Amino acid sequence: MNMAPTKSVLAQSIWQGKDATYLRQLALVAFGVLLLAVCAKISVPMWPVPITMGTFAVLGIGTVYGARLGLATIAAYLAVGAVGGNVFAGSSAQESGLAYMAGSTGGYLLGYVFATLIMGLLAGNGWDRTPLKMAGAMLIGNIAIYVPGLLWLGFLLGWDNPIFAWGLTPFIIGDLLKISLAALLVPAAWKRANNAKSQGQSNE
């Protein structure tokens, strides 16, 4: 399967007709890092565990920005966290930096990189244009986060512990809700962008 991007991603479509300058890209990376940090701290009450919006932001950045700009953004986000920035869901003024990243969430943070790349490639092939494909992309992106996350958790804590009960099953309901939300929002954003483009062309 050829995964080379064949379509523009949402950010590129919005830029159409404008120069994608380095300054604009830098601004988008900075905005993305800020968005990731804020969303990581958002916790929505839910059963059996609260829903955090960090993974939603990661997958959204990959989708909207595309693989290259998405990877630059997630790399900058992880770099801020590595030097002690309180940007992760469980980090704090007392627990941050590389020591935090090497802990139980380290595998999930690595999964952010894989998921961002995958979401960017899928979006570049049009998977973000329809609700069904967007839901499929989100599912694949979540798997890309959970695989290294669970492997690292098992390595740290031992596979004789209930790793899946700790690191996967409590979050399934929340992830399904986030998948549904993305499947509605991103294709709707594309529809609006295309309508705006068509209206702009008809006014020329």
mmCIF file of C-alpha atoms in Angstrom:
data_model
loop_
_atom_site.group_PDB
_atom_site.id
_atom_site.type_symbol
_atom_site.label_atom_id
_atom_site.label_comp_id
_atom_site.label_asym_id
_atom_site.label_seq_id
_atom_site.Cartn_x
_atom_site.Cartn_y
_atom_site.Cartn_z
ATOM 1 C CA MET A 1 0.000 0.000 0.000
ATOM 2 C CA ASN A 2 1.432 3.350 -1.065
ATOM 3 C CA MET A 3 1.081 5.736 1.867
ATOM 4 C CA ALA A 4 2.685 8.740 0.159
ATOM 5 C CA PRO A 5 0.292 11.690 0.609
ATOM 6 C CA THR A 6 -1.859 12.288 -2.458
ATOM 7 C CA LYS A 7 -4.207 14.921 -1.014
ATOM 8 C CA SER A 8 -3.819 18.084 1.007
ATOM 9 C CA VAL A 9 -4.483 18.007 4.724
ATOM 10 C CA LEU A 10 -6.870 20.446 6.371
ATOM 11 C CA ALA A 11 -4.220 23.008 7.325
ATOM 12 C CA GLN A 12 -2.867 23.057 3.768
ATOM 13 C CA SER A 13 -6.362 23.533 2.378
ATOM 14 C CA ILE A 14 -6.939 26.522 4.625
ATOM 15 C CA TRP A 15 -3.597 27.978 3.465
ATOM 16 C CA GLN A 16 -4.454 27.556 -0.211
ATOM 17 C CA GLY A 17 -3.444 30.620 -2.130
ATOM 18 C CA LYS A 18 -1.028 31.683 0.607
ATOM 19 C CA ASP A 19 2.662 31.051 1.075
ATOM 20 C CA ALA A 20 3.285 28.495 3.817
ATOM 21 C CA THR A 21 6.155 30.502 5.257
ATOM 22 C CA TYR A 22 8.485 29.201 7.936
ATOM 23 C CA LEU A 23 7.119 31.860 10.274
ATOM 24 C CA ARG A 24 3.573 30.566 9.793
ATOM 25 C CA GLN A 25 4.723 26.991 10.325
ATOM 26 C CA LEU A 26 6.595 27.998 13.453
ATOM 27 C CA ALA A 27 3.456 29.698 14.738
ATOM 28 C CA LEU A 28 1.424 26.549 14.073
ATOM 29 C CA VAL A 29 3.971 24.401 15.902
ATOM 30 C CA ALA A 30 3.869 26.760 18.881
ATOM 31 C CA PHE A 31 0.073 26.762 18.855
ATOM 32 C CA GLY A 32 0.057 22.968 18.598
ATOM 33 C CA VAL A 33 2.375 22.589 21.594
ATOM 34 C CA LEU A 34 0.162 24.928 23.626
ATOM 35 C CA LEU A 35 -2.958 23.036 22.560
ATOM 36 C CA LEU A 36 -1.411 19.688 23.474
ATOM 37 C CA ALA A 37 -0.365 20.986 26.892
ATOM 38 C CA VAL A 38 -3.796 22.422 27.647
ATOM 39 C CA CYS A 39 -5.689 19.353 26.423
ATOM 40 C CA ALA A 40 -3.430 17.054 28.455
ATOM 41 C CA LYS A 41 -4.691 18.767 31.605
ATOM 42 C CA ILE A 42 -8.384 18.584 30.645
ATOM 43 C CA SER A 43 -10.154 15.815 32.533
ATOM 44 C CA VAL A 44 -13.839 15.127 31.867
ATOM 45 C CA PRO A 45 -15.663 13.103 34.537
ATOM 46 C CA MET A 46 -16.583 9.705 33.155
ATOM 47 C CA TRP A 47 -16.992 6.076 34.220
ATOM 48 C CA PRO A 48 -14.849 4.104 34.913
ATOM 49 C CA VAL A 49 -12.111 6.753 34.687
ATOM 50 C CA PRO A 50 -12.122 10.436 33.663
ATOM 51 C CA ILE A 51 -11.571 11.212 29.996
ATOM 52 C CA THR A 52 -8.381 13.131 29.310
ATOM 53 C CA MET A 53 -8.162 15.010 26.023
ATOM 54 C CA GLY A 54 -4.432 14.633 25.429
ATOM 55 C CA THR A 55 -4.683 11.747 22.962
ATOM 56 C CA PHE A 56 -7.529 13.523 21.157
ATOM 57 C CA ALA A 57 -5.262 16.533 20.632
ATOM 58 C CA VAL A 58 -2.359 14.350 19.478
ATOM 59 C CA LEU A 59 -4.455 12.549 16.886
ATOM 60 C CA GLY A 60 -6.088 15.820 15.863
ATOM 61 C CA ILE A 61 -2.738 17.544 15.331
ATOM 62 C CA GLY A 62 -1.535 14.670 13.172
ATOM 63 C CA THR A 63 -4.714 14.808 11.111
ATOM 64 C CA VAL A 64 -4.971 18.563 10.614
ATOM 65 C CA TYR A 65 -1.255 19.337 10.280
ATOM 66 C CA GLY A 66 -0.151 16.308 8.279
ATOM 67 C CA ALA A 67 2.806 14.015 8.926
ATOM 68 C CA ARG A 68 5.697 16.489 8.603
ATOM 69 C CA LEU A 69 4.311 19.447 10.541
ATOM 70 C CA GLY A 70 2.595 17.099 12.978
ATOM 71 C CA LEU A 71 5.862 15.349 13.789
ATOM 72 C CA ALA A 72 7.608 18.690 14.273
ATOM 73 C CA THR A 73 4.866 19.706 16.693
ATOM 74 C CA ILE A 74 4.892 16.500 18.730
ATOM 75 C CA ALA A 75 8.701 16.577 18.844
ATOM 76 C CA ALA A 76 8.602 20.146 20.185
ATOM 77 C CA TYR A 77 5.959 19.123 22.738
ATOM 78 C CA LEU A 78 8.051 16.217 23.996
ATOM 79 C CA ALA A 79 11.127 18.441 24.106
ATOM 80 C CA VAL A 80 9.304 20.947 26.301
ATOM 81 C CA GLY A 81 8.290 18.092 28.586
ATOM 82 C CA ALA A 82 11.818 16.666 28.628
ATOM 83 C CA VAL A 83 13.306 19.906 29.951
ATOM 84 C CA GLY A 84 10.787 20.022 32.774
ATOM 85 C CA GLY A 85 7.735 21.708 31.333
ATOM 86 C CA ASN A 86 4.502 20.692 33.047
ATOM 87 C CA VAL A 87 2.798 19.691 29.797
ATOM 88 C CA PHE A 88 1.774 16.071 30.345
ATOM 89 C CA ALA A 89 -1.440 14.761 31.877
ATOM 90 C CA GLY A 90 0.226 13.415 35.009
ATOM 91 C CA SER A 91 3.217 15.716 35.268
ATOM 92 C CA SER A 92 3.497 18.346 37.978
ATOM 93 C CA ALA A 93 5.924 20.865 39.400
ATOM 94 C CA GLN A 94 7.346 18.054 41.531
ATOM 95 C CA GLU A 95 7.361 15.315 38.884
ATOM 96 C CA SER A 96 8.358 16.228 35.347
ATOM 97 C CA GLY A 97 11.160 16.035 32.805
ATOM 98 C CA LEU A 98 12.978 12.921 31.647
ATOM 99 C CA ALA A 99 12.356 11.099 34.928
ATOM 100 C CA TYR A 100 8.607 11.419 34.410
ATOM 101 C CA MET A 101 8.880 10.454 30.737
ATOM 102 C CA ALA A 102 10.768 7.275 31.653
ATOM 103 C CA GLY A 103 7.979 6.244 34.008
ATOM 104 C CA SER A 104 4.802 4.328 33.366
ATOM 105 C CA THR A 105 3.534 6.764 30.709
ATOM 106 C CA GLY A 106 6.754 6.701 28.685
ATOM 107 C CA GLY A 107 5.516 4.140 26.190
ATOM 108 C CA TYR A 108 2.370 6.124 25.524
ATOM 109 C CA LEU A 109 4.431 9.264 24.887
ATOM 110 C CA LEU A 110 6.479 7.322 22.341
ATOM 111 C CA GLY A 111 3.200 6.161 20.848
ATOM 112 C CA TYR A 112 2.287 9.807 20.302
ATOM 113 C CA VAL A 113 5.060 10.014 17.726
ATOM 114 C CA PHE A 114 3.892 6.916 15.841
ATOM 115 C CA ALA A 115 0.258 7.992 16.016
ATOM 116 C CA THR A 116 1.001 11.495 14.724
ATOM 117 C CA LEU A 117 2.888 10.078 11.745
ATOM 118 C CA ILE A 118 0.158 7.566 10.957
ATOM 119 C CA MET A 119 -2.641 10.111 11.266
ATOM 120 C CA GLY A 120 -0.770 12.526 9.029
ATOM 121 C CA LEU A 121 -0.230 9.890 6.350
ATOM 122 C CA LEU A 122 -3.831 8.716 6.498
ATOM 123 C CA ALA A 123 -5.112 12.293 6.305
ATOM 124 C CA GLY A 124 -2.816 12.866 3.341
ATOM 125 C CA ASN A 125 -4.627 10.003 1.639
ATOM 126 C CA GLY A 126 -8.083 11.392 2.313
ATOM 127 C CA TRP A 127 -9.062 9.398 5.389
ATOM 128 C CA ASP A 128 -10.190 12.567 7.158
ATOM 129 C CA ARG A 129 -12.811 13.473 4.553
ATOM 130 C CA THR A 130 -15.641 11.125 5.650
ATOM 131 C CA PRO A 131 -16.894 10.111 9.117
ATOM 132 C CA LEU A 132 -16.341 6.381 8.558
ATOM 133 C CA LYS A 133 -12.750 6.727 7.358
ATOM 134 C CA MET A 134 -11.982 9.297 10.045
ATOM 135 C CA ALA A 135 -13.241 6.889 12.689
ATOM 136 C CA GLY A 136 -11.033 4.166 11.195
ATOM 137 C CA ALA A 137 -8.014 6.469 11.220
ATOM 138 C CA MET A 138 -8.665 7.369 14.863
ATOM 139 C CA LEU A 139 -8.889 3.680 15.761
ATOM 140 C CA ILE A 140 -5.542 2.979 14.086
ATOM 141 C CA GLY A 141 -4.017 6.021 15.771
ATOM 142 C CA ASN A 142 -5.182 4.847 19.181
ATOM 143 C CA ILE A 143 -3.685 1.413 18.559
ATOM 144 C CA ALA A 144 -0.381 3.092 17.675
ATOM 145 C CA ILE A 145 -0.431 4.775 21.094
ATOM 146 C CA TYR A 146 -1.492 1.743 23.095
ATOM 147 C CA VAL A 147 0.952 -0.812 21.658
ATOM 148 C CA PRO A 148 4.191 0.864 22.852
ATOM 149 C CA GLY A 149 2.366 2.117 25.942
ATOM 150 C CA LEU A 150 1.361 -1.354 27.075
ATOM 151 C CA LEU A 151 4.689 -2.908 26.094
ATOM 152 C CA TRP A 152 6.585 -0.374 28.208
ATOM 153 C CA LEU A 153 4.130 -0.748 31.073
ATOM 154 C CA GLY A 154 4.590 -4.516 31.022
ATOM 155 C CA PHE A 155 8.361 -4.130 30.909
ATOM 156 C CA LEU A 156 8.375 -1.791 33.897
ATOM 157 C CA LEU A 157 5.815 -3.497 36.088
ATOM 158 C CA GLY A 158 6.008 -7.103 34.926
ATOM 159 C CA TRP A 159 3.549 -9.086 32.843
ATOM 160 C CA ASP A 160 2.411 -10.996 35.914
ATOM 161 C CA ASN A 161 0.436 -7.824 36.760
ATOM 162 C CA PRO A 162 -2.922 -6.959 35.096
ATOM 163 C CA ILE A 163 -1.318 -4.657 32.529
ATOM 164 C CA PHE A 164 -4.333 -4.485 30.230
ATOM 165 C CA ALA A 165 -6.670 -3.781 33.141
ATOM 166 C CA TRP A 166 -4.403 -0.917 34.203
ATOM 167 C CA GLY A 167 -3.404 0.538 30.851
ATOM 168 C CA LEU A 168 -6.157 -0.231 28.341
ATOM 169 C CA THR A 169 -9.622 -1.411 29.343
ATOM 170 C CA PRO A 170 -10.554 1.525 31.635
ATOM 171 C CA PHE A 171 -9.997 3.941 28.752
ATOM 172 C CA ILE A 172 -11.939 2.164 25.986
ATOM 173 C CA ILE A 173 -15.256 3.947 26.564
ATOM 174 C CA GLY A 174 -13.581 7.360 26.583
ATOM 175 C CA ASP A 175 -11.612 6.550 23.448
ATOM 176 C CA LEU A 176 -14.764 5.467 21.612
ATOM 177 C CA LEU A 177 -16.372 8.782 22.499
ATOM 178 C CA LYS A 178 -13.320 10.694 21.259
ATOM 179 C CA ILE A 179 -13.310 8.662 18.036
ATOM 180 C CA SER A 180 -16.965 9.546 17.494
ATOM 181 C CA LEU A 181 -16.280 13.221 18.175
ATOM 182 C CA ALA A 182 -13.408 13.355 15.689
ATOM 183 C CA ALA A 183 -15.460 11.481 13.083
ATOM 184 C CA LEU A 184 -18.027 14.266 13.292
ATOM 185 C CA LEU A 185 -15.779 17.323 13.645
ATOM 186 C CA VAL A 186 -13.033 16.795 11.058
ATOM 187 C CA PRO A 187 -15.216 15.906 8.034
ATOM 188 C CA ALA A 188 -17.501 18.808 9.018
ATOM 189 C CA ALA A 189 -14.466 21.118 9.019
ATOM 190 C CA TRP A 190 -13.565 19.870 5.537
ATOM 191 C CA LYS A 191 -17.103 20.521 4.320
ATOM 192 C CA ARG A 192 -16.984 24.046 5.675
ATOM 193 C CA ALA A 193 -13.543 24.689 4.155
ATOM 194 C CA ASN A 194 -14.695 23.414 0.757
ATOM 195 C CA ASN A 195 -17.852 25.525 0.914
ATOM 196 C CA ALA A 196 -15.798 28.609 1.749
ATOM 197 C CA LYS A 197 -13.452 27.835 -1.144
ATOM 198 C CA SER A 198 -16.348 27.403 -3.567
ATOM 199 C CA GLN A 199 -17.965 30.621 -2.398
ATOM 200 C CA GLY A 200 -14.684 32.474 -2.786
ATOM 201 C CA GLN A 201 -14.263 31.192 -6.337
ATOM 202 C CA SER A 202 -17.838 32.146 -7.279
ATOM 203 C CA ASN A 203 -17.189 35.708 -6.067
ATOM 204 C CA GLU A 204 -14.115 36.121 -8.246
#
